[in-house]
Amino acid sequence: MTSLPTPSAGPPVIFDARRRAARLARSQTTIGAADFLHRRAADNAVHSLEAILRDFDGAVDLSAHPAVFAEILSDSVAAPRVGAIRQAGDPAAPGAAPLPLVDDAADLVVSLMTLHWANDLPGALSQIRRALRPDGLFLGTLLGAGTLKELRGVLTEAELAERGGAQARVSPFADGFDGAALLQRAGFALPVSDVDRVTVRYPNLFALIRDLRAMGETNVLAGPARPLTRSIVTRAAALYAERHAEPDGRIPATFEIVHLAGWAPHDSQQKPLPRGSATMRLADALGVREVGREPKV
């Protein structure tokens, strides 16, 4: 008799939480000028807040580098008042474990540049949603699928040439176009997702790798990983320059930043009208002449 497969105990483990925590801890002292992506994400989050005519009493920041958001928020003269911001740590570090959040305890939750490391992204978003009070706001940012597309290609080709096989070296980042659907699935109202594509130019591949290490954004995929040899990296650098170098010799690196925003449901929020409840034809609203199809005989 054939036995049935054992049901999965949870989401697949894509990232090594211990390795991620170590890289993040090191980046707290190394990030320096390599914080430009975090600043761009924080700028966007503060800009979103500036358009909201209400204050937020209890806030939680789950960002990998929360000091950046706090600094930019404090410099804004147009942002609403945000009460004491509790820094709750990186939500990706524990893998699929519960986040350090209390249900119905926050008016604002911010998570910048970290959710792309979550093993269970839908689960993390659901926990954030439950942490918000009714009409509370979530602002999040994660790296999207187009991130480091140039690096992904040349590393794979170089390792295949040197070893005859290649491991994944760049994370499988989320597809930015699924952002609003993920928020809706997690129970958020009025979900919004936007993609910001940024091209950063470097003198060579080694400068790009230095920035990624300083950010804490290097490979933390689960499972054993064979170290990259000098010959593989040298070949990858040559391929990068050959395929992507600009006229001045600098190489471009693409980063795709997915911005997310969603509200905890509340009765005061706008809701779509029930189907069939319209009192005006679309043609009348647009001021055009409606042309119908000829009836079938």
PDB file of C-alpha atoms in Angstrom:
ATOM      1  CA  MET A   1       0.000   0.000   0.000  1.00  0.00           C
ATOM      2  CA  THR A   2       1.401   3.383  -1.019  1.00  0.00           C
ATOM      3  CA  SER A   3       1.613   5.907   1.794  1.00  0.00           C
ATOM      4  CA  LEU A   4       0.374   9.416   1.254  1.00  0.00           C
ATOM      5  CA  PRO A   5       2.924  12.250   1.351  1.00  0.00           C
ATOM      6  CA  THR A   6       3.265  14.038   4.670  1.00  0.00           C
ATOM      7  CA  PRO A   7       1.566  17.453   4.584  1.00  0.00           C
ATOM      8  CA  SER A   8       3.895  20.424   4.669  1.00  0.00           C
ATOM      9  CA  ALA A   9       4.434  21.872   8.154  1.00  0.00           C
ATOM     10  CA  GLY A  10       4.511  25.415   6.793  1.00  0.00           C
ATOM     11  CA  PRO A  11       5.900  27.621   4.045  1.00  0.00           C
ATOM     12  CA  PRO A  12       9.153  26.541   2.369  1.00  0.00           C
ATOM     13  CA  VAL A  13      12.344  27.801   3.960  1.00  0.00           C
ATOM     14  CA  ILE A  14      13.932  29.933   1.251  1.00  0.00           C
ATOM     15  CA  PHE A  15      16.280  32.012   3.394  1.00  0.00           C
ATOM     16  CA  ASP A  16      18.616  31.108   6.231  1.00  0.00           C
ATOM     17  CA  ALA A  17      17.364  33.238   9.162  1.00  0.00           C
ATOM     18  CA  ARG A  18      20.602  32.900  11.155  1.00  0.00           C
ATOM     19  CA  ARG A  19      22.743  33.953   8.203  1.00  0.00           C
ATOM     20  CA  ARG A  20      20.377  36.845   7.475  1.00  0.00           C
ATOM     21  CA  ALA A  21      20.565  38.053  11.094  1.00  0.00           C
ATOM     22  CA  ALA A  22      24.375  37.966  11.007  1.00  0.00           C
ATOM     23  CA  ARG A  23      24.551  39.931   7.745  1.00  0.00           C
ATOM     24  CA  LEU A  24      22.063  42.492   9.048  1.00  0.00           C
ATOM     25  CA  ALA A  25      23.930  42.926  12.336  1.00  0.00           C
ATOM     26  CA  ARG A  26      27.179  43.546  10.467  1.00  0.00           C
ATOM     27  CA  SER A  27      25.492  46.061   8.159  1.00  0.00           C
ATOM     28  CA  GLN A  28      24.499  48.260  11.115  1.00  0.00           C
ATOM     29  CA  THR A  29      28.128  49.401  11.286  1.00  0.00           C
ATOM     30  CA  THR A  30      29.106  49.084   7.613  1.00  0.00           C
ATOM     31  CA  ILE A  31      26.207  50.594   5.664  1.00  0.00           C
ATOM     32  CA  GLY A  32      27.495  54.195   5.671  1.00  0.00           C
ATOM     33  CA  ALA A  33      26.957  55.808   2.277  1.00  0.00           C
ATOM     34  CA  ALA A  34      25.462  52.557   0.961  1.00  0.00           C
ATOM     35  CA  ASP A  35      22.152  53.457   2.623  1.00  0.00           C
ATOM     36  CA  PHE A  36      20.881  55.207  -0.529  1.00  0.00           C
ATOM     37  CA  LEU A  37      18.167  52.596  -1.202  1.00  0.00           C
ATOM     38  CA  HIS A  38      16.947  52.789   2.397  1.00  0.00           C
ATOM     39  CA  ARG A  39      16.844  56.582   2.165  1.00  0.00           C
ATOM     40  CA  ARG A  40      14.910  56.435  -1.089  1.00  0.00           C
ATOM     41  CA  ALA A  41      12.391  54.042   0.492  1.00  0.00           C
ATOM     42  CA  ALA A  42      12.086  56.220   3.607  1.00  0.00           C
ATOM     43  CA  ASP A  43      11.649  59.362   1.493  1.00  0.00           C
ATOM     44  CA  ASN A  44       8.747  57.728  -0.322  1.00  0.00           C
ATOM     45  CA  ALA A  45       7.135  56.578   2.944  1.00  0.00           C
ATOM     46  CA  VAL A  46       7.370  60.065   4.468  1.00  0.00           C
ATOM     47  CA  HIS A  47       6.034  61.603   1.250  1.00  0.00           C
ATOM     48  CA  SER A  48       3.022  59.275   1.504  1.00  0.00           C
ATOM     49  CA  LEU A  49       2.437  60.398   5.087  1.00  0.00           C
ATOM     50  CA  GLU A  50       2.592  64.051   4.065  1.00  0.00           C
ATOM     51  CA  ALA A  51      -0.570  63.561   1.980  1.00  0.00           C
ATOM     52  CA  ILE A  52      -2.571  62.212   4.957  1.00  0.00           C
ATOM     53  CA  LEU A  53      -4.565  64.638   7.104  1.00  0.00           C
ATOM     54  CA  ARG A  54      -4.459  62.773  10.390  1.00  0.00           C
ATOM     55  CA  ASP A  55      -2.031  61.934  13.188  1.00  0.00           C
ATOM     56  CA  PHE A  56      -0.733  58.537  14.241  1.00  0.00           C
ATOM     57  CA  ASP A  57      -0.348  57.879  17.954  1.00  0.00           C
ATOM     58  CA  GLY A  58       1.272  54.454  18.143  1.00  0.00           C
ATOM     59  CA  ALA A  59       3.835  53.487  15.493  1.00  0.00           C
ATOM     60  CA  VAL A  60       6.012  50.414  14.976  1.00  0.00           C
ATOM     61  CA  ASP A  61       9.039  50.329  12.647  1.00  0.00           C
ATOM     62  CA  LEU A  62      10.078  46.895  11.372  1.00  0.00           C
ATOM     63  CA  SER A  63      12.705  48.225   8.972  1.00  0.00           C
ATOM     64  CA  ALA A  64      16.165  46.738   8.689  1.00  0.00           C
ATOM     65  CA  HIS A  65      17.631  50.211   9.374  1.00  0.00           C
ATOM     66  CA  PRO A  66      14.849  52.076  11.200  1.00  0.00           C
ATOM     67  CA  ALA A  67      16.941  55.131  12.076  1.00  0.00           C
ATOM     68  CA  VAL A  68      16.738  56.273   8.447  1.00  0.00           C
ATOM     69  CA  PHE A  69      12.926  56.571   8.491  1.00  0.00           C
ATOM     70  CA  ALA A  70      12.935  58.319  11.879  1.00  0.00           C
ATOM     71  CA  GLU A  71      15.524  60.842  10.654  1.00  0.00           C
ATOM     72  CA  ILE A  72      13.710  61.720   7.425  1.00  0.00           C
ATOM     73  CA  LEU A  73      10.361  61.910   9.214  1.00  0.00           C
ATOM     74  CA  SER A  74      11.786  64.331  11.774  1.00  0.00           C
ATOM     75  CA  ASP A  75      13.081  66.576   8.976  1.00  0.00           C
ATOM     76  CA  SER A  76       9.667  66.799   7.277  1.00  0.00           C
ATOM     77  CA  VAL A  77       7.611  69.907   8.000  1.00  0.00           C
ATOM     78  CA  ALA A  78       4.521  68.559   6.197  1.00  0.00           C
ATOM     79  CA  ALA A  79       4.208  65.078   7.695  1.00  0.00           C
ATOM     80  CA  PRO A  80       1.475  64.462  10.301  1.00  0.00           C
ATOM     81  CA  ARG A  81       2.380  63.940  13.929  1.00  0.00           C
ATOM     82  CA  VAL A  82       3.624  60.422  14.621  1.00  0.00           C
ATOM     83  CA  GLY A  83       3.861  59.388  18.261  1.00  0.00           C
ATOM     84  CA  ALA A  84       6.730  57.440  19.754  1.00  0.00           C
ATOM     85  CA  ILE A  85       8.052  54.967  17.183  1.00  0.00           C
ATOM     86  CA  ARG A  86       8.817  51.531  18.604  1.00  0.00           C
ATOM     87  CA  GLN A  87      11.593  49.762  16.730  1.00  0.00           C
ATOM     88  CA  ALA A  88      10.595  46.107  16.674  1.00  0.00           C
ATOM     89  CA  GLY A  89      13.412  44.703  14.587  1.00  0.00           C
ATOM     90  CA  ASP A  90      13.685  42.963  11.239  1.00  0.00           C
ATOM     91  CA  PRO A  91      10.525  40.931  10.423  1.00  0.00           C
ATOM     92  CA  ALA A  92      12.468  38.736   8.024  1.00  0.00           C
ATOM     93  CA  ALA A  93      15.082  37.511  10.487  1.00  0.00           C
ATOM     94  CA  PRO A  94      12.945  34.877  12.263  1.00  0.00           C
ATOM     95  CA  GLY A  95      11.891  33.297   8.963  1.00  0.00           C
ATOM     96  CA  ALA A  96       8.229  32.315   9.279  1.00  0.00           C
ATOM     97  CA  ALA A  97       8.101  32.832  13.067  1.00  0.00           C
ATOM     98  CA  PRO A  98       5.630  35.298  14.639  1.00  0.00           C
ATOM     99  CA  LEU A  99       6.645  38.926  14.389  1.00  0.00           C
ATOM    100  CA  PRO A 100       7.304  40.968  17.543  1.00  0.00           C
ATOM    101  CA  LEU A 101       3.871  42.587  17.288  1.00  0.00           C
ATOM    102  CA  VAL A 102       0.750  42.831  19.447  1.00  0.00           C
ATOM    103  CA  ASP A 103      -2.672  42.669  17.803  1.00  0.00           C
ATOM    104  CA  ASP A 104      -4.625  45.954  17.518  1.00  0.00           C
ATOM    105  CA  ALA A 105      -1.779  47.928  19.094  1.00  0.00           C
ATOM    106  CA  ALA A 106      -0.524  50.308  16.381  1.00  0.00           C
ATOM    107  CA  ASP A 107      -1.910  53.089  14.218  1.00  0.00           C
ATOM    108  CA  LEU A 108       1.067  52.918  11.856  1.00  0.00           C
ATOM    109  CA  VAL A 109       3.418  50.076  10.896  1.00  0.00           C
ATOM    110  CA  VAL A 110       6.419  50.741   8.663  1.00  0.00           C
ATOM    111  CA  SER A 111       8.641  48.043   7.131  1.00  0.00           C
ATOM    112  CA  LEU A 112      11.258  49.306   4.706  1.00  0.00           C
ATOM    113  CA  MET A 113      13.707  47.236   2.677  1.00  0.00           C
ATOM    114  CA  THR A 114      13.330  43.982   4.557  1.00  0.00           C
ATOM    115  CA  LEU A 115      10.223  41.985   3.609  1.00  0.00           C
ATOM    116  CA  HIS A 116      11.966  40.566   0.525  1.00  0.00           C
ATOM    117  CA  TRP A 117      13.843  38.310   2.995  1.00  0.00           C
ATOM    118  CA  ALA A 118      10.659  36.865   4.553  1.00  0.00           C
ATOM    119  CA  ASN A 119      10.153  33.133   4.043  1.00  0.00           C
ATOM    120  CA  ASP A 120       6.397  33.655   4.356  1.00  0.00           C
ATOM    121  CA  LEU A 121       5.574  37.065   2.886  1.00  0.00           C
ATOM    122  CA  PRO A 122       1.759  36.604   2.938  1.00  0.00           C
ATOM    123  CA  GLY A 123       2.008  35.447   6.561  1.00  0.00           C
ATOM    124  CA  ALA A 124       4.144  38.443   7.557  1.00  0.00           C
ATOM    125  CA  LEU A 125       1.671  40.841   5.924  1.00  0.00           C
ATOM    126  CA  SER A 126      -1.216  39.150   7.743  1.00  0.00           C
ATOM    127  CA  GLN A 127       0.560  39.610  11.089  1.00  0.00           C
ATOM    128  CA  ILE A 128       1.164  43.278  10.300  1.00  0.00           C
ATOM    129  CA  ARG A 129      -2.490  43.701   9.388  1.00  0.00           C
ATOM    130  CA  ARG A 130      -3.584  42.204  12.725  1.00  0.00           C
ATOM    131  CA  ALA A 131      -1.210  44.552  14.596  1.00  0.00           C
ATOM    132  CA  LEU A 132      -3.019  47.599  13.227  1.00  0.00           C
ATOM    133  CA  ARG A 133      -5.998  49.208  14.894  1.00  0.00           C
ATOM    134  CA  PRO A 134      -9.010  49.880  12.632  1.00  0.00           C
ATOM    135  CA  ASP A 135      -8.089  52.548  10.064  1.00  0.00           C
ATOM    136  CA  GLY A 136      -4.386  52.032  10.837  1.00  0.00           C
ATOM    137  CA  LEU A 137      -1.867  52.379   8.021  1.00  0.00           C
ATOM    138  CA  PHE A 138       0.877  50.078   6.745  1.00  0.00           C
ATOM    139  CA  LEU A 139       3.736  51.393   4.606  1.00  0.00           C
ATOM    140  CA  GLY A 140       6.186  48.836   3.275  1.00  0.00           C
ATOM    141  CA  THR A 141       9.007  48.502   0.780  1.00  0.00           C
ATOM    142  CA  LEU A 142      10.714  45.427  -0.625  1.00  0.00           C
ATOM    143  CA  LEU A 143      12.994  44.654  -3.533  1.00  0.00           C
ATOM    144  CA  GLY A 144      11.224  43.410  -6.651  1.00  0.00           C
ATOM    145  CA  ALA A 145      11.907  40.874  -9.386  1.00  0.00           C
ATOM    146  CA  GLY A 146      14.008  43.156 -11.598  1.00  0.00           C
ATOM    147  CA  THR A 147      16.592  43.773  -8.876  1.00  0.00           C
ATOM    148  CA  LEU A 148      20.193  42.932  -9.863  1.00  0.00           C
ATOM    149  CA  LYS A 149      19.089  41.300 -13.099  1.00  0.00           C
ATOM    150  CA  GLU A 150      22.477  42.041 -14.676  1.00  0.00           C
ATOM    151  CA  LEU A 151      24.392  40.473 -11.774  1.00  0.00           C
ATOM    152  CA  ARG A 152      22.171  37.393 -11.748  1.00  0.00           C
ATOM    153  CA  GLY A 153      22.932  36.669 -15.403  1.00  0.00           C
ATOM    154  CA  VAL A 154      26.712  37.113 -15.362  1.00  0.00           C
ATOM    155  CA  LEU A 155      27.238  35.181 -12.112  1.00  0.00           C
ATOM    156  CA  THR A 156      25.283  32.213 -13.452  1.00  0.00           C
ATOM    157  CA  GLU A 157      27.156  32.231 -16.753  1.00  0.00           C
ATOM    158  CA  ALA A 158      30.557  32.593 -15.080  1.00  0.00           C
ATOM    159  CA  GLU A 159      29.940  29.756 -12.621  1.00  0.00           C
ATOM    160  CA  LEU A 160      28.663  27.466 -15.376  1.00  0.00           C
ATOM    161  CA  ALA A 161      31.820  28.133 -17.376  1.00  0.00           C
ATOM    162  CA  GLU A 162      34.182  27.589 -14.431  1.00  0.00           C
ATOM    163  CA  ARG A 163      32.434  24.704 -12.645  1.00  0.00           C
ATOM    164  CA  GLY A 164      30.044  23.178 -15.145  1.00  0.00           C
ATOM    165  CA  GLY A 165      27.123  23.989 -12.823  1.00  0.00           C
ATOM    166  CA  ALA A 166      25.721  26.994 -11.007  1.00  0.00           C
ATOM    167  CA  GLN A 167      23.892  27.761  -7.773  1.00  0.00           C
ATOM    168  CA  ALA A 168      21.375  30.530  -7.242  1.00  0.00           C
ATOM    169  CA  ARG A 169      23.350  33.543  -5.983  1.00  0.00           C
ATOM    170  CA  VAL A 170      20.741  36.315  -6.172  1.00  0.00           C
ATOM    171  CA  SER A 171      17.500  36.072  -4.217  1.00  0.00           C
ATOM    172  CA  PRO A 172      14.208  35.254  -5.998  1.00  0.00           C
ATOM    173  CA  PHE A 173      12.700  38.691  -5.368  1.00  0.00           C
ATOM    174  CA  ALA A 174       8.937  39.158  -5.407  1.00  0.00           C
ATOM    175  CA  ASP A 175       7.086  40.265  -8.529  1.00  0.00           C
ATOM    176  CA  GLY A 176       6.166  43.901  -7.948  1.00  0.00           C
ATOM    177  CA  PHE A 177       2.894  43.589  -9.807  1.00  0.00           C
ATOM    178  CA  ASP A 178       1.534  41.198  -7.140  1.00  0.00           C
ATOM    179  CA  GLY A 179       1.842  43.780  -4.353  1.00  0.00           C
ATOM    180  CA  ALA A 180      -1.759  44.997  -4.227  1.00  0.00           C
ATOM    181  CA  ALA A 181      -3.096  41.440  -4.490  1.00  0.00           C
ATOM    182  CA  LEU A 182      -0.874  40.319  -1.599  1.00  0.00           C
ATOM    183  CA  LEU A 183      -2.123  43.190   0.561  1.00  0.00           C
ATOM    184  CA  GLN A 184      -5.737  42.396  -0.256  1.00  0.00           C
ATOM    185  CA  ARG A 185      -5.160  38.721   0.534  1.00  0.00           C
ATOM    186  CA  ALA A 186      -3.740  39.751   3.927  1.00  0.00           C
ATOM    187  CA  GLY A 187      -6.931  41.687   4.730  1.00  0.00           C
ATOM    188  CA  PHE A 188      -5.859  45.247   3.933  1.00  0.00           C
ATOM    189  CA  ALA A 189      -8.338  47.768   2.562  1.00  0.00           C
ATOM    190  CA  LEU A 190      -7.510  50.277  -0.199  1.00  0.00           C
ATOM    191  CA  PRO A 191      -4.284  48.458  -1.163  1.00  0.00           C
ATOM    192  CA  VAL A 192      -1.762  50.290  -3.339  1.00  0.00           C
ATOM    193  CA  SER A 193       1.420  48.980  -4.966  1.00  0.00           C
ATOM    194  CA  ASP A 194       3.919  51.016  -6.953  1.00  0.00           C
ATOM    195  CA  VAL A 195       7.267  50.097  -8.513  1.00  0.00           C
ATOM    196  CA  ASP A 196      10.301  52.399  -8.513  1.00  0.00           C
ATOM    197  CA  ARG A 197      13.148  51.277 -10.780  1.00  0.00           C
ATOM    198  CA  VAL A 198      16.552  52.709  -9.931  1.00  0.00           C
ATOM    199  CA  THR A 199      19.767  52.336 -11.924  1.00  0.00           C
ATOM    200  CA  VAL A 200      23.014  52.801  -9.976  1.00  0.00           C
ATOM    201  CA  ARG A 201      26.295  53.027 -11.867  1.00  0.00           C
ATOM    202  CA  TYR A 202      29.531  51.543 -10.536  1.00  0.00           C
ATOM    203  CA  PRO A 203      33.138  51.575 -11.745  1.00  0.00           C
ATOM    204  CA  ASN A 204      33.176  47.762 -11.714  1.00  0.00           C
ATOM    205  CA  LEU A 205      31.559  44.635 -10.266  1.00  0.00           C
ATOM    206  CA  PHE A 206      33.753  44.701  -7.161  1.00  0.00           C
ATOM    207  CA  ALA A 207      32.385  48.129  -6.147  1.00  0.00           C
ATOM    208  CA  LEU A 208      28.827  46.806  -6.510  1.00  0.00           C
ATOM    209  CA  ILE A 209      29.616  43.802  -4.313  1.00  0.00           C
ATOM    210  CA  ARG A 210      31.126  46.087  -1.664  1.00  0.00           C
ATOM    211  CA  ASP A 211      27.886  48.088  -1.509  1.00  0.00           C
ATOM    212  CA  LEU A 212      25.749  44.945  -1.296  1.00  0.00           C
ATOM    213  CA  ARG A 213      27.858  43.672   1.602  1.00  0.00           C
ATOM    214  CA  ALA A 214      27.660  47.032   3.366  1.00  0.00           C
ATOM    215  CA  MET A 215      23.851  47.010   2.989  1.00  0.00           C
ATOM    216  CA  GLY A 216      23.552  43.453   4.298  1.00  0.00           C
ATOM    217  CA  GLU A 217      21.939  42.446   0.999  1.00  0.00           C
ATOM    218  CA  THR A 218      24.200  39.561  -0.029  1.00  0.00           C
ATOM    219  CA  ASN A 219      23.056  35.965  -0.542  1.00  0.00           C
ATOM    220  CA  VAL A 220      21.344  34.274   2.438  1.00  0.00           C
ATOM    221  CA  LEU A 221      19.527  31.511   0.547  1.00  0.00           C
ATOM    222  CA  ALA A 222      19.019  28.416   2.689  1.00  0.00           C
ATOM    223  CA  GLY A 223      21.161  25.322   2.250  1.00  0.00           C
ATOM    224  CA  PRO A 224      24.861  24.755   1.643  1.00  0.00           C
ATOM    225  CA  ALA A 225      26.546  27.216  -0.679  1.00  0.00           C
ATOM    226  CA  ARG A 226      29.860  26.735  -2.423  1.00  0.00           C
ATOM    227  CA  PRO A 227      31.994  29.880  -2.076  1.00  0.00           C
ATOM    228  CA  LEU A 228      32.632  31.846  -5.228  1.00  0.00           C
ATOM    229  CA  THR A 229      36.239  31.509  -6.352  1.00  0.00           C
ATOM    230  CA  ARG A 230      38.408  34.369  -7.552  1.00  0.00           C
ATOM    231  CA  SER A 231      38.286  32.968 -11.104  1.00  0.00           C
ATOM    232  CA  ILE A 232      34.460  32.950 -11.105  1.00  0.00           C
ATOM    233  CA  VAL A 233      34.213  36.524  -9.844  1.00  0.00           C
ATOM    234  CA  THR A 234      36.881  37.698 -12.305  1.00  0.00           C
ATOM    235  CA  ARG A 235      35.049  36.061 -15.210  1.00  0.00           C
ATOM    236  CA  ALA A 236      31.743  37.535 -14.010  1.00  0.00           C
ATOM    237  CA  ALA A 237      33.310  41.010 -13.830  1.00  0.00           C
ATOM    238  CA  ALA A 238      34.583  40.663 -17.401  1.00  0.00           C
ATOM    239  CA  LEU A 239      31.167  39.472 -18.624  1.00  0.00           C
ATOM    240  CA  TYR A 240      29.437  42.324 -16.796  1.00  0.00           C
ATOM    241  CA  ALA A 241      31.671  44.889 -18.482  1.00  0.00           C
ATOM    242  CA  GLU A 242      31.341  43.204 -21.864  1.00  0.00           C
ATOM    243  CA  ARG A 243      27.536  42.941 -21.775  1.00  0.00           C
ATOM    244  CA  HIS A 244      26.477  46.036 -19.858  1.00  0.00           C
ATOM    245  CA  ALA A 245      29.255  48.668 -19.668  1.00  0.00           C
ATOM    246  CA  GLU A 246      28.301  52.192 -20.707  1.00  0.00           C
ATOM    247  CA  PRO A 247      30.510  54.405 -22.929  1.00  0.00           C
ATOM    248  CA  ASP A 248      32.386  55.752 -19.899  1.00  0.00           C
ATOM    249  CA  GLY A 249      33.170  52.204 -18.732  1.00  0.00           C
ATOM    250  CA  ARG A 250      30.852  52.220 -15.729  1.00  0.00           C
ATOM    251  CA  ILE A 251      28.407  49.351 -15.245  1.00  0.00           C
ATOM    252  CA  PRO A 252      24.701  49.739 -14.369  1.00  0.00           C
ATOM    253  CA  ALA A 253      23.003  47.838 -11.538  1.00  0.00           C
ATOM    254  CA  THR A 254      19.209  47.749 -11.526  1.00  0.00           C
ATOM    255  CA  PHE A 255      17.228  47.911  -8.287  1.00  0.00           C
ATOM    256  CA  GLU A 256      13.446  47.546  -8.346  1.00  0.00           C
ATOM    257  CA  ILE A 257      11.817  48.962  -5.216  1.00  0.00           C
ATOM    258  CA  VAL A 258       8.216  47.893  -4.624  1.00  0.00           C
ATOM    259  CA  HIS A 259       6.274  50.314  -2.429  1.00  0.00           C
ATOM    260  CA  LEU A 260       3.218  48.980  -0.587  1.00  0.00           C
ATOM    261  CA  ALA A 261       0.469  50.797   1.292  1.00  0.00           C
ATOM    262  CA  GLY A 262      -2.706  49.477   2.859  1.00  0.00           C
ATOM    263  CA  TRP A 263      -5.191  50.308   5.607  1.00  0.00           C
ATOM    264  CA  ALA A 264      -6.781  48.204   8.304  1.00  0.00           C
ATOM    265  CA  PRO A 265     -10.489  48.127   7.402  1.00  0.00           C
ATOM    266  CA  HIS A 266     -12.792  50.716   9.003  1.00  0.00           C
ATOM    267  CA  ASP A 267     -16.415  51.734   8.393  1.00  0.00           C
ATOM    268  CA  SER A 268     -15.380  55.305   7.505  1.00  0.00           C
ATOM    269  CA  GLN A 269     -13.348  54.204   4.468  1.00  0.00           C
ATOM    270  CA  GLN A 270     -14.593  54.526   0.907  1.00  0.00           C
ATOM    271  CA  LYS A 271     -16.150  51.375  -0.484  1.00  0.00           C
ATOM    272  CA  PRO A 272     -17.157  50.459  -4.036  1.00  0.00           C
ATOM    273  CA  LEU A 273     -20.854  50.744  -4.793  1.00  0.00           C
ATOM    274  CA  PRO A 274     -22.795  47.466  -5.017  1.00  0.00           C
ATOM    275  CA  ARG A 275     -23.030  46.073  -8.521  1.00  0.00           C
ATOM    276  CA  GLY A 276     -26.118  47.348 -10.347  1.00  0.00           C
ATOM    277  CA  SER A 277     -26.628  50.362  -8.071  1.00  0.00           C
ATOM    278  CA  ALA A 278     -25.493  52.992 -10.601  1.00  0.00           C
ATOM    279  CA  THR A 279     -28.048  55.731 -11.365  1.00  0.00           C
ATOM    280  CA  MET A 280     -26.333  56.997 -14.545  1.00  0.00           C
ATOM    281  CA  ARG A 281     -25.188  55.251 -17.691  1.00  0.00           C
ATOM    282  CA  LEU A 282     -21.432  55.336 -18.358  1.00  0.00           C
ATOM    283  CA  ALA A 283     -22.051  56.971 -21.752  1.00  0.00           C
ATOM    284  CA  ASP A 284     -23.960  59.837 -20.088  1.00  0.00           C
ATOM    285  CA  ALA A 285     -21.213  60.320 -17.485  1.00  0.00           C
ATOM    286  CA  LEU A 286     -18.579  60.534 -20.228  1.00  0.00           C
ATOM    287  CA  GLY A 287     -20.719  62.735 -22.486  1.00  0.00           C
ATOM    288  CA  VAL A 288     -20.537  60.391 -25.467  1.00  0.00           C
ATOM    289  CA  ARG A 289     -23.111  58.777 -27.725  1.00  0.00           C
ATOM    290  CA  GLU A 290     -23.717  55.125 -26.903  1.00  0.00           C
ATOM    291  CA  VAL A 291     -23.587  52.822 -29.921  1.00  0.00           C
ATOM    292  CA  GLY A 292     -25.142  49.416 -29.439  1.00  0.00           C
ATOM    293  CA  ARG A 293     -24.580  46.220 -31.344  1.00  0.00           C
ATOM    294  CA  GLU A 294     -27.053  45.112 -33.982  1.00  0.00           C
ATOM    295  CA  PRO A 295     -29.422  42.467 -32.541  1.00  0.00           C
ATOM    296  CA  LYS A 296     -28.796  38.938 -33.706  1.00  0.00           C
ATOM    297  CA  VAL A 297     -31.496  37.383 -35.909  1.00  0.00           C
TER     298      VAL A 297
END
